[in-house]
Short mmCIF file of C-alpha atoms and ligand atoms in Angstrom, two decimals:
data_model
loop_
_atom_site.label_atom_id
_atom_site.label_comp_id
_atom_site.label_asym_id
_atom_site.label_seq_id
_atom_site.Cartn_x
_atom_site.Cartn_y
_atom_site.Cartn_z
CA UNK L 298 57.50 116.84 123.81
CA UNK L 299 59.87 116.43 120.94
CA UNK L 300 60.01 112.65 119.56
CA UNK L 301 63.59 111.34 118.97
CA UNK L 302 64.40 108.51 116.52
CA UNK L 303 68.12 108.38 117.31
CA UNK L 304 69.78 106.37 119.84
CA UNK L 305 70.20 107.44 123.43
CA UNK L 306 73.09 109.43 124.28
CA UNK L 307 75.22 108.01 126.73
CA UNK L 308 76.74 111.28 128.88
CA UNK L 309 80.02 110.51 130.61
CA UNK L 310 80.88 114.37 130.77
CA UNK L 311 79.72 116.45 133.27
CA UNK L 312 79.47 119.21 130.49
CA UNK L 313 78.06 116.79 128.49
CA UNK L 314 74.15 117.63 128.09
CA UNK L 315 75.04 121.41 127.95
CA UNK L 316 77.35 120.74 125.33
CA UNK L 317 74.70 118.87 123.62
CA UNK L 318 72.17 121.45 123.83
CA UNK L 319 74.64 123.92 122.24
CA UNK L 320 75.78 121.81 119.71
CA UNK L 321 71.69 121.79 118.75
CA UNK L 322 71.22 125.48 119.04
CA UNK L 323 74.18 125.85 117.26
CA UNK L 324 73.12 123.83 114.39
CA UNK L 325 69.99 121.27 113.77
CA UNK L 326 72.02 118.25 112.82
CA UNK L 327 75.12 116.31 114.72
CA UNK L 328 76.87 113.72 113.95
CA UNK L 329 77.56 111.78 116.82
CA UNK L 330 81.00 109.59 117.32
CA UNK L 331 81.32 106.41 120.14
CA UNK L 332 84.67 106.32 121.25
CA UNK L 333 84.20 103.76 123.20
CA UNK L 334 83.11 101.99 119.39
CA UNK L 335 86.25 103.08 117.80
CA UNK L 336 88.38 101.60 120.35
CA UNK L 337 86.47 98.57 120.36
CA UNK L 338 86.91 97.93 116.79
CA UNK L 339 90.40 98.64 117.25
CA UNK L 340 90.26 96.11 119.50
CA UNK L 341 88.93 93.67 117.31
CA UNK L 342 90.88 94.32 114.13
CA UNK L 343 94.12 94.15 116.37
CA UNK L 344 93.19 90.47 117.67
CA UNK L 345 92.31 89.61 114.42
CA UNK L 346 95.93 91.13 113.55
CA UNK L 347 97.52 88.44 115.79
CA UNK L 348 100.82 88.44 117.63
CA UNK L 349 102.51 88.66 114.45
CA UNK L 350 101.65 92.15 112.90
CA UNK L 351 101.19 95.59 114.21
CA UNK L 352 98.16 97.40 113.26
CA UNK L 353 98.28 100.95 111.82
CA UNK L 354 94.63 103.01 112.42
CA UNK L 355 94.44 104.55 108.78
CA UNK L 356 92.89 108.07 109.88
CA UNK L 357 93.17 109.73 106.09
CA UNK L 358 90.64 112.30 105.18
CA UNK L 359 89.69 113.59 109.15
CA UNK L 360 89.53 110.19 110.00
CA UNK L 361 86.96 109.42 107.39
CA UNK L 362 85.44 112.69 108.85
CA UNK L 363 84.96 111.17 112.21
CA UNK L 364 87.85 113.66 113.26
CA UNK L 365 91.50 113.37 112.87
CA UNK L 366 92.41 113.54 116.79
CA UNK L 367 89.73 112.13 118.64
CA UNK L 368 89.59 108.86 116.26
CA UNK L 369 93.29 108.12 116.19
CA UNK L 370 93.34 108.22 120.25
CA UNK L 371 90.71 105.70 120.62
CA UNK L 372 92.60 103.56 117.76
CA UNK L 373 95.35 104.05 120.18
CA UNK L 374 93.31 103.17 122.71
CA UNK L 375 92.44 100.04 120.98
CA UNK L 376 95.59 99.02 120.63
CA UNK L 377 96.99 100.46 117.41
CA UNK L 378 100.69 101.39 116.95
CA UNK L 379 101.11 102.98 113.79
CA UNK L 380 98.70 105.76 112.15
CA UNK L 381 98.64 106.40 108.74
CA UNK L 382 97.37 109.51 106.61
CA UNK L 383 97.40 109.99 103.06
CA UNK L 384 98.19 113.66 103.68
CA UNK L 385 101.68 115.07 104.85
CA UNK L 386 99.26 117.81 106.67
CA UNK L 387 97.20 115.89 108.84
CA UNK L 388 100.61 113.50 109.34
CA UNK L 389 102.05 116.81 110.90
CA UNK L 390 99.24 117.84 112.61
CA UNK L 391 98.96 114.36 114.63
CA UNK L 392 102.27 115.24 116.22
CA UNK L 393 101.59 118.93 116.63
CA UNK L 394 97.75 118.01 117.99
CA UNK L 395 99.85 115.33 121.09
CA UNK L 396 100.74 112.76 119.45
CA UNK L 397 104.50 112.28 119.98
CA UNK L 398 106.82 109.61 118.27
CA UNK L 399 106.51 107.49 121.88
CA UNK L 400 102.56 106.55 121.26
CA UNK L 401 102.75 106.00 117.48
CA UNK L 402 105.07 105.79 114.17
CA UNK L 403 103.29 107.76 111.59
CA UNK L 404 103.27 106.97 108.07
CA UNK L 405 102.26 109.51 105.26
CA UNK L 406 101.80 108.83 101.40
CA UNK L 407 100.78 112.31 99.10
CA UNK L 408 103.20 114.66 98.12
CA UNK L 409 104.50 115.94 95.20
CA UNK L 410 108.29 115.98 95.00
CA UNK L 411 108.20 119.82 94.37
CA UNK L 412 106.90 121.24 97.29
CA UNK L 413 106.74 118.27 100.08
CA UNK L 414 106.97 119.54 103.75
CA UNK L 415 109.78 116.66 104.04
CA UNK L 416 112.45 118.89 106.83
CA UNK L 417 109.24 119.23 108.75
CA UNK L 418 108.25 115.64 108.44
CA UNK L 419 111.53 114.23 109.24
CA UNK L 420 112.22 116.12 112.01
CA UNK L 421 108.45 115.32 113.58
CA UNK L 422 109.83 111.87 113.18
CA UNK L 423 107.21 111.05 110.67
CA UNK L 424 107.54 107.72 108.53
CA UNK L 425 107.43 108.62 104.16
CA UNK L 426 106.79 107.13 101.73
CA UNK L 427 108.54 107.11 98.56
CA UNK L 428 107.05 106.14 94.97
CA UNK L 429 108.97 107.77 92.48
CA UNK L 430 112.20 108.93 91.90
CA UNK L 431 111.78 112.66 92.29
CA UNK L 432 110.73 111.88 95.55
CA UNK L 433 113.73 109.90 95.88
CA UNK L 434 115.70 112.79 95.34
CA UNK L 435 113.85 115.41 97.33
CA UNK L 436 113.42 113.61 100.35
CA UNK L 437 117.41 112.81 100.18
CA UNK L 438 118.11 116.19 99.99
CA UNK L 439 115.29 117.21 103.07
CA UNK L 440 117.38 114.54 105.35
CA UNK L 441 120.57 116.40 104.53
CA UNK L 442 119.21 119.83 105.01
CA UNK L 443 118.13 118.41 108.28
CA UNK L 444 120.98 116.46 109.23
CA UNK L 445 118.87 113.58 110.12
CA UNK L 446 118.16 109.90 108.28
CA UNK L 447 114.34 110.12 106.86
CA UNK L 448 112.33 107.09 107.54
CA UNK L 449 111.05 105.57 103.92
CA UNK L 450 108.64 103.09 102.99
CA UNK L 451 109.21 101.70 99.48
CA UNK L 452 105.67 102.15 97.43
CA UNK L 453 105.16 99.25 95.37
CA UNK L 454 102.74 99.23 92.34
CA UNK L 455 101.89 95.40 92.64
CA UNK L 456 98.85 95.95 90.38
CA UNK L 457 96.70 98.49 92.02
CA UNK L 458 97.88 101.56 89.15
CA UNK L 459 98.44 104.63 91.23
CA UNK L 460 101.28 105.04 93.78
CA UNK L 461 104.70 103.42 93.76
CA UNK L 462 107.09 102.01 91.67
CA UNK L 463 106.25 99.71 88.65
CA UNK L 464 108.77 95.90 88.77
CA UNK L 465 109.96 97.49 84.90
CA UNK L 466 110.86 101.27 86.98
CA UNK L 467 112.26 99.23 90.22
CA UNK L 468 116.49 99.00 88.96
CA UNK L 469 115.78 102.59 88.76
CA UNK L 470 114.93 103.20 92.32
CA UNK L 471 116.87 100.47 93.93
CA UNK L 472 120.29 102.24 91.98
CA UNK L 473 119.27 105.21 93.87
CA UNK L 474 118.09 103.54 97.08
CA UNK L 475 120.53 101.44 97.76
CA UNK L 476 123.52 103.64 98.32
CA UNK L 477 121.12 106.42 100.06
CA UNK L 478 120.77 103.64 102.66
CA UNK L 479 124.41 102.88 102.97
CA UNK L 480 125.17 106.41 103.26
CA UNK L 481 122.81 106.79 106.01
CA UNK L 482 120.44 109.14 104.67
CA UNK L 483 117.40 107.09 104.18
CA UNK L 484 116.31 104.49 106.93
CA UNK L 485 114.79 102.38 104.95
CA UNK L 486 111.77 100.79 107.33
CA UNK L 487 109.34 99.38 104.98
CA UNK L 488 108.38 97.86 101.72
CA UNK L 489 104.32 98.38 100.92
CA UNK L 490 101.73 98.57 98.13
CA UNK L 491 97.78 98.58 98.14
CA UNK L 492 95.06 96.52 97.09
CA UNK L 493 92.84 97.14 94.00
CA UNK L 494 89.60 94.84 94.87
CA UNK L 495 88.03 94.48 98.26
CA UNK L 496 88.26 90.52 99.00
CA UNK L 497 85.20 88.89 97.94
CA UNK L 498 85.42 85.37 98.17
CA UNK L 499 82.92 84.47 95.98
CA UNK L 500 84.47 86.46 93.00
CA UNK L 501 86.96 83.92 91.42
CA UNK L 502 88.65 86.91 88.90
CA UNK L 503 88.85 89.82 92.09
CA UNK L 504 90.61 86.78 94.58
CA UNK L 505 93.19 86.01 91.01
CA UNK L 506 94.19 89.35 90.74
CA UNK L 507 94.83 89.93 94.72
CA UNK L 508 96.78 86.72 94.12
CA UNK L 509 99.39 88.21 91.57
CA UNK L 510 99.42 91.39 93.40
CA UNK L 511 100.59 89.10 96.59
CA UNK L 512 103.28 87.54 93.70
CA UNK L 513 104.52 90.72 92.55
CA UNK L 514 104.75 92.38 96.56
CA UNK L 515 106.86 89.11 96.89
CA UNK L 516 108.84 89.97 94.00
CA UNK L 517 109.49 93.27 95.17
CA UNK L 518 110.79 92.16 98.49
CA UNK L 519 113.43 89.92 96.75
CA UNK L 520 114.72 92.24 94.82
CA UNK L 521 115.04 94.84 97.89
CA UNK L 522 116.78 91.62 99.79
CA UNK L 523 118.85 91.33 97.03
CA UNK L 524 119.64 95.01 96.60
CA UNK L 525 121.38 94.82 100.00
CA UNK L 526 117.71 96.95 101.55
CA UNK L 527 115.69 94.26 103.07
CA UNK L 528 112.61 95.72 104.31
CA UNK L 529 111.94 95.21 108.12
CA UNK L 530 108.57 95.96 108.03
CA UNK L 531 105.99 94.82 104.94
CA UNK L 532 102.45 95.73 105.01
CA UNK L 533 99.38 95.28 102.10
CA UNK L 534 96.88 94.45 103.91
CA UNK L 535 93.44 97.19 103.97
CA UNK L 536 90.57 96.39 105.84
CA UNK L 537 89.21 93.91 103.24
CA UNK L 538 92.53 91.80 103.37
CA UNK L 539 93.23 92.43 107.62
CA UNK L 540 89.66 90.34 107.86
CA UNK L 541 89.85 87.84 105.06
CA UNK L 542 93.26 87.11 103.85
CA UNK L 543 95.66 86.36 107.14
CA UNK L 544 98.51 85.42 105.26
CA UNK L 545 99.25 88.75 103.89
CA UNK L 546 99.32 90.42 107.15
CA UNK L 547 102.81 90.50 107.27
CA UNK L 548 104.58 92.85 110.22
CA UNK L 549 101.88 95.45 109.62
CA UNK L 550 98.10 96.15 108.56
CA UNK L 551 96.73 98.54 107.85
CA UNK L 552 92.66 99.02 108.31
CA UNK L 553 90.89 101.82 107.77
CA UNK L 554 87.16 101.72 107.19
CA UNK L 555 86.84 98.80 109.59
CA UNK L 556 88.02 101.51 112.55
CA UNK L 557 84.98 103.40 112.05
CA UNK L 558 83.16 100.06 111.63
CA UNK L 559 81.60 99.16 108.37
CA UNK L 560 83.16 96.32 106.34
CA UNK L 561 84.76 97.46 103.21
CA UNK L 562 82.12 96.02 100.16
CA UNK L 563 78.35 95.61 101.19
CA UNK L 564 79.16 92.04 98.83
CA UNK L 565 81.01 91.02 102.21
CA UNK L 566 78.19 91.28 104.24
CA UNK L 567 77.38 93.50 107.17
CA UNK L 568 79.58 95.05 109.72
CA UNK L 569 77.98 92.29 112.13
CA UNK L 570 79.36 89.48 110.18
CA UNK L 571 82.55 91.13 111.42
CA UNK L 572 82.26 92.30 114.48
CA UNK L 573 82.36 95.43 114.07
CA UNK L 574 79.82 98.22 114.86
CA UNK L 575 79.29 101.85 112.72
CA UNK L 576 81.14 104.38 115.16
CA UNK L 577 79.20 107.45 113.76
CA UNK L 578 75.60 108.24 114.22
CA UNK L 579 74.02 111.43 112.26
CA UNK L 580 70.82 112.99 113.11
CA UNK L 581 69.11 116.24 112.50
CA UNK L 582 66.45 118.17 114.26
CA UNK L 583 63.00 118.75 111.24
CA UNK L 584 62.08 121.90 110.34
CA UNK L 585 59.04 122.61 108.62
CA UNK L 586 56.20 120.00 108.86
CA UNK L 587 53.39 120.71 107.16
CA UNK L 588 50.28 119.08 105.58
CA UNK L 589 49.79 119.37 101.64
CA UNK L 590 47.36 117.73 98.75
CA UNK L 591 47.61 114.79 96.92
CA UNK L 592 49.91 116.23 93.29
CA UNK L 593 51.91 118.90 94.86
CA UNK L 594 55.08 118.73 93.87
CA UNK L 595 58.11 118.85 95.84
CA UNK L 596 61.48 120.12 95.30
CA UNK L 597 63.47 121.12 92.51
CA UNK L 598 62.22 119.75 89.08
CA UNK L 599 59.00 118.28 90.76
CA UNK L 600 60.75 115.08 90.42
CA UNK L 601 58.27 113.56 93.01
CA UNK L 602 54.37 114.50 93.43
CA UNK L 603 52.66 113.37 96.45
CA UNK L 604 50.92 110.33 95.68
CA UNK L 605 48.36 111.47 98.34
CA UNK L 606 47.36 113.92 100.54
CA UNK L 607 50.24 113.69 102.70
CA UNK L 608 52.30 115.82 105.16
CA UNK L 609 55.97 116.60 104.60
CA UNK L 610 59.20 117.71 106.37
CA UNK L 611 62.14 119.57 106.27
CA UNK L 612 65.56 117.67 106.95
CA UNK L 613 67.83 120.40 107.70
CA UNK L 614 70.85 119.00 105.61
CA UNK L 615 71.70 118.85 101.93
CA UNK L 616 74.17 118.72 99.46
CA UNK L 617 76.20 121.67 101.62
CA UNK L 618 76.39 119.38 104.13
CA UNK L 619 77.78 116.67 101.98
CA UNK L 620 74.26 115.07 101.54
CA UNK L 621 74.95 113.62 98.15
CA UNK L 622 72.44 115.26 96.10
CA UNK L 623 72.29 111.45 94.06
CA UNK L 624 70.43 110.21 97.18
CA UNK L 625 67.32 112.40 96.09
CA UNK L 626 64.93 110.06 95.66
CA UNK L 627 61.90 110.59 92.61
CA UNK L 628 58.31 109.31 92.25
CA UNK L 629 56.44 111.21 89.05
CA UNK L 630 53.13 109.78 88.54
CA UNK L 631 51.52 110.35 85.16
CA UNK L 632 53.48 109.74 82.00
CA UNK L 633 56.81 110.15 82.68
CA UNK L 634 56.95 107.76 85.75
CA UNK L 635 59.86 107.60 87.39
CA UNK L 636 61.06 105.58 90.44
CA UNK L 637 64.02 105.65 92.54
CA UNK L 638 64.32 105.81 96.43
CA UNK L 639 66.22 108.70 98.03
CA UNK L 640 68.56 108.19 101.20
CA UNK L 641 66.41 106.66 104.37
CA UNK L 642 66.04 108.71 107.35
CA UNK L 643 64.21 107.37 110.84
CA UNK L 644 61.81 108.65 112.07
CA UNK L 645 59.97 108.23 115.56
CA UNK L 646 55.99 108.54 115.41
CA UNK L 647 53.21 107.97 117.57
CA UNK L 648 52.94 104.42 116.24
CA UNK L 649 56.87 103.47 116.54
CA UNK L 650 59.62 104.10 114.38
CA UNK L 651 59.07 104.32 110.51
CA UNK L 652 61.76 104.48 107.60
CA UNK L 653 61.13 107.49 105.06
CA UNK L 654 62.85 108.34 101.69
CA UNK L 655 64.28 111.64 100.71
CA UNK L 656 61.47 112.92 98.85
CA UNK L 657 62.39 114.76 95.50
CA UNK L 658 65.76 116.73 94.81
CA UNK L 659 68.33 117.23 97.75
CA UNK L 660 68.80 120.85 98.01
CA UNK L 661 71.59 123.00 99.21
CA UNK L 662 71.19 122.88 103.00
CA UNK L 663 68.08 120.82 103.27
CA UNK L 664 65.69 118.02 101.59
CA UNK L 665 62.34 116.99 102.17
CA UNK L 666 60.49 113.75 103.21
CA UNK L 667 56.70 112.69 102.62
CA UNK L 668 55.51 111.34 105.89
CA UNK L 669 53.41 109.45 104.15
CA UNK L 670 49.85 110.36 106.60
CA UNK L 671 49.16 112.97 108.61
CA UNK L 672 52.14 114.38 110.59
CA UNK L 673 49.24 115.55 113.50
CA UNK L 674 48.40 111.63 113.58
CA UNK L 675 51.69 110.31 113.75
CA UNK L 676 52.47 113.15 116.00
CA UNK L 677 55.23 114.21 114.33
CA UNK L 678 56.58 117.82 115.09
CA UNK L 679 59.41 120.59 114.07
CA UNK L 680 61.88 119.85 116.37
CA UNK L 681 61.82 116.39 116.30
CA UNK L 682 65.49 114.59 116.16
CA UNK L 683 65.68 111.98 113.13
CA UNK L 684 68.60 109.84 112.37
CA UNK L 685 69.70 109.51 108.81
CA UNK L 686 72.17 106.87 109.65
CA UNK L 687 73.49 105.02 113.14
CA UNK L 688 75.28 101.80 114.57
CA UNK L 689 72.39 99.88 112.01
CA UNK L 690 70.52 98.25 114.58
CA UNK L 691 68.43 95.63 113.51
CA UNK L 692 65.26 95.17 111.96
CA UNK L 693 62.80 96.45 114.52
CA UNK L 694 64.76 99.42 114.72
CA UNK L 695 64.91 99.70 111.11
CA UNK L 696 67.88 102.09 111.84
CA UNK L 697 70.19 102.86 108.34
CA UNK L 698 73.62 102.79 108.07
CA UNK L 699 75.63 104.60 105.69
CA UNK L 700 75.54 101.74 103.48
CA UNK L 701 71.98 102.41 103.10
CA UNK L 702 72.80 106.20 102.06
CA UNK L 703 76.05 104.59 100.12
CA UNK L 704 73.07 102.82 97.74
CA UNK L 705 70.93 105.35 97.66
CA UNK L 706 73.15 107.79 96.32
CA UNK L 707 75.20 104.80 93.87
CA UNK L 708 78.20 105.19 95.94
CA UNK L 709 80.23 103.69 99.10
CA UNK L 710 79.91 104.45 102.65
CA UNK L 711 83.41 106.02 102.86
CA UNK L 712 82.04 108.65 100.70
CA UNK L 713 79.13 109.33 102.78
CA UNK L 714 81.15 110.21 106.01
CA UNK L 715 83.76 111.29 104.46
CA UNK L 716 81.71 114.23 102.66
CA UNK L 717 79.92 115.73 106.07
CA UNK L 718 81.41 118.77 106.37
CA UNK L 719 82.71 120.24 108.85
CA UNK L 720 79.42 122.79 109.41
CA UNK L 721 78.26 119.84 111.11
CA UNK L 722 79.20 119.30 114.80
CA UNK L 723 81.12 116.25 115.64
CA UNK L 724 80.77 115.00 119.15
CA UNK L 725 82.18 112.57 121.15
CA UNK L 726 80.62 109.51 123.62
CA UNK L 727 82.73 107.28 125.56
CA UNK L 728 85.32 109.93 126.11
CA UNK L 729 85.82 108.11 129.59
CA UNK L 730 87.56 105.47 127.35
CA UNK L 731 90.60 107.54 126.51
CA UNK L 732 93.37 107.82 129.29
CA UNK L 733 93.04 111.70 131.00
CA UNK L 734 95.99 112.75 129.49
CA UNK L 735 94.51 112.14 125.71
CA UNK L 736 90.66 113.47 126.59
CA UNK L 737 92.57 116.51 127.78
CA UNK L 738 93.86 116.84 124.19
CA UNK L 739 90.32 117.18 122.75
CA UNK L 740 88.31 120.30 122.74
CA UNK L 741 86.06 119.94 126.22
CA UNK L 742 82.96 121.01 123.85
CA UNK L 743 82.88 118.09 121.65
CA UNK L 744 82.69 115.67 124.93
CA UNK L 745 79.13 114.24 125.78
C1 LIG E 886 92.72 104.22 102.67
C2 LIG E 886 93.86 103.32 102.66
C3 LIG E 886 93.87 102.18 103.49
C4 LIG E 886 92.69 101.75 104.30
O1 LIG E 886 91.73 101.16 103.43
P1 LIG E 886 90.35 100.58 104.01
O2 LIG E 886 89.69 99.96 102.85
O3 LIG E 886 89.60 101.78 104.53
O4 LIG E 886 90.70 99.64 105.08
C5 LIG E 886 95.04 101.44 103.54
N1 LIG E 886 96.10 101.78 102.79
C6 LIG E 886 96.11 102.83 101.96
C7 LIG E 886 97.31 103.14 101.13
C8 LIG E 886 95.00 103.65 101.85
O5 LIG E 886 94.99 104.69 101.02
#
């Protein structure tokens, strides 16, 4: 019998436990996706939206590599309208992938003004945005090519230094603008910018600079108004600002790392405190276990020597995998002592679950733990599933979430799901959330 640290999967698929066992033979790690989890937080960030704005599922980057289709249907599910990608591609490949104009406006944000897909966007009926003033002028001349007004968003830069417009470059834009709209070939829909600082409350200087971005987006929308291109729909708000700062909601929000369920700073808090729940669990299967002395070293650069006679085992995922290779974790007895704890990873032994480090360097496609005792003891066994991150439940559980592998490695949690590659099967519980029509749109092999 093979132990299992991760949480239970809950089939809904008739396929669903062969697909599992292929996904395993197929590859010894998965990372696992609730539906049913996405939808929910959807759920929750659209009450929390009000009556007063729509909510647009942000689903950038393969859906912060929870995948593209699957996690903008359960947003949909959820009750989003709008879905937003930075890339014109994966804007496009919504629509192509199902999802027509009649479930949700899209809205995409990187392009160059060069070589923009714009005649394709425009006629998929995809929302743009507009920050500078060559894409002014090549998204003016996509909508005549095509015959057809192009949807714009005006990109503000309130403060937040990358896309959009600076107040000193906005005469500029609004002198081109302006008589675009009144010629009919832009539609001009929205007015929007981005935040630089998650919310944190307690942070007097991060909550005075959100406050003059707020200012300037204000200032912005007067001098559309007085242009003679009010916006009709203003958004701002990220995750961060959808949970703490209602009156910037506006007619539109915009979450994204709250879909898949973490907040946006671990400073906030937990994903608890906001009722939301980590969509994405990732596990492997161990390779190798194996006893060795006390001294040996392990890894590249025998950054960590087993304090003890110990036993040890192989996680089959590394820096290939988009393990970040600064979530190796080092302890060099002797002179030149050095501590720092790798990523966690769960394991399930004879006496219960137990929390282990990545021992020494992440390699390629794999790392290493030190179990810390006798792997025949704690009956641990090649083969056995352990979770590197889940949902984060609680302390008996002592289940990590990619917060956990976020401090490890010195970085955030949308790194660390944004960086699993693709090598790495994604599958799906809680399909049975998503109308028949949708699950039909996702391929049958992902579905548990
Ligand atoms: C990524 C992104 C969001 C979502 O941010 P979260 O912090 O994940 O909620 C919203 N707007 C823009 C422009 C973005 O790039």
């Amino acid at each position: 019998m093979t132990l299992n640290a991760a949480p239970a999967i809950a089939f809904t698929q008739p396929d669903g436990p062969a697909n599992y066992a292929a996904a395993c033979r197929r590859y010894p790690a998965q990372a696992i996706v609730d539906l049913k989890t996405l939808r929910d937080n959807m759920r929750h960030l659209v009450s929390v939206a009000g009556d007063g704005a729509a909510v647009m599922g942000v689903v950038k980057a393969d859906a912060y590599g929870h995948g593209l289709l699957p996690a903008a249907l359960a947003a949909l599910a959820g009750g989003a309208t709008w879905l937003g990608t930075a890339q014109s591609h994966e804007a496009l490949l919504l629509r192509r992938l199902g999802i027509g104009p009649d479930r949700a406006r899209i809205l995409t944000w990187v392009y160059n003004g060069a070589a923009a897909p714009f005649d394709e966007l425009i006629e998929a009926d995809i929302d743009v945005s507009v920050g500078s003033l060559d894409g002014i002028d090549a998204l003016a001349a996509a909508a005549r090519r095509v015959g057809r007004p192009a949807r714009v968003h005006v990109k503000c830069d309130t403060g937040f230094g990358r896309n959009g417009f600076t107040p000193a470059a906005f005469d500029q834009a609004l002198a081109k603008l302006a008589p675009l709209a009144h010629e009919g070939v832009f539609d001009i829909v929205g007015q929007w910018s981005h935040l630089a600082v998650a919310d944190s409350p307690d942070v007097p200087e991060f909550v005075a600079s959100t406050d003059r971005q707020i200012e300037a987006f204000h200032d912005f929308t007067r001098r559309m108004r007085a242009a003679g291109i009010p916006p009709r729909i203003r958004h701002l708000a990220n995750t961060a600002a959808t949970l703490d700062r209602p009156e910037i909601h506006f007619e539109l929000v915009r979450p994204g790392v709250g879909l898949y369920g973490y907040e946006p700073d671990p400073a906030m808090g937990t994903p608890g405190d906001y009722k939301l729940r980590p969509a994405m669990t990732l596990q492997a299967q161990l390779g190798t276990v194996k006893d060795v002395e006390a001294g040996h070293g392990i890894s590249y650069g025998r950054t960590y020597l087993t304090p003890d006679s110990t036993s040890t085992a192989i996680v089959p995922l590394g820096y290939a995998d988009g393990i970040h290779r600064s979530a190796s974790g080092f302890d060099m007895a002797g002179a030149k002592h050095v501590e720092k704890l790798g990523g966690p990873v769960r394991v399930m032994t004879a006496r219960g679950p137990r929390l282990y480090r990545v021992s020494g360097r992440v390699c390629m496609d794999q790392f290493i733990i030190d179990l810390h005792g006798s792997a025949a003891e704690l009956d641990v066994h090649e083969g056995d599933t352990v979770e590197l991150f889940g949902p984060g439940r609680g302390e008996m559980f002592a289940e990590p979430t990619a917060d956990d592998w976020a401090r490890a490695a010195d970085t955030i949690s949308y790194e660390v799901f944004t960086c699993l590659r693709n090598r790495i099967p994604r599958l799906y519980e809680h399909a049975d959330v998503l109308p028949e029509a949708d699950r039909a749109l996702l391929d049958p092999a992902s579905l548990l």
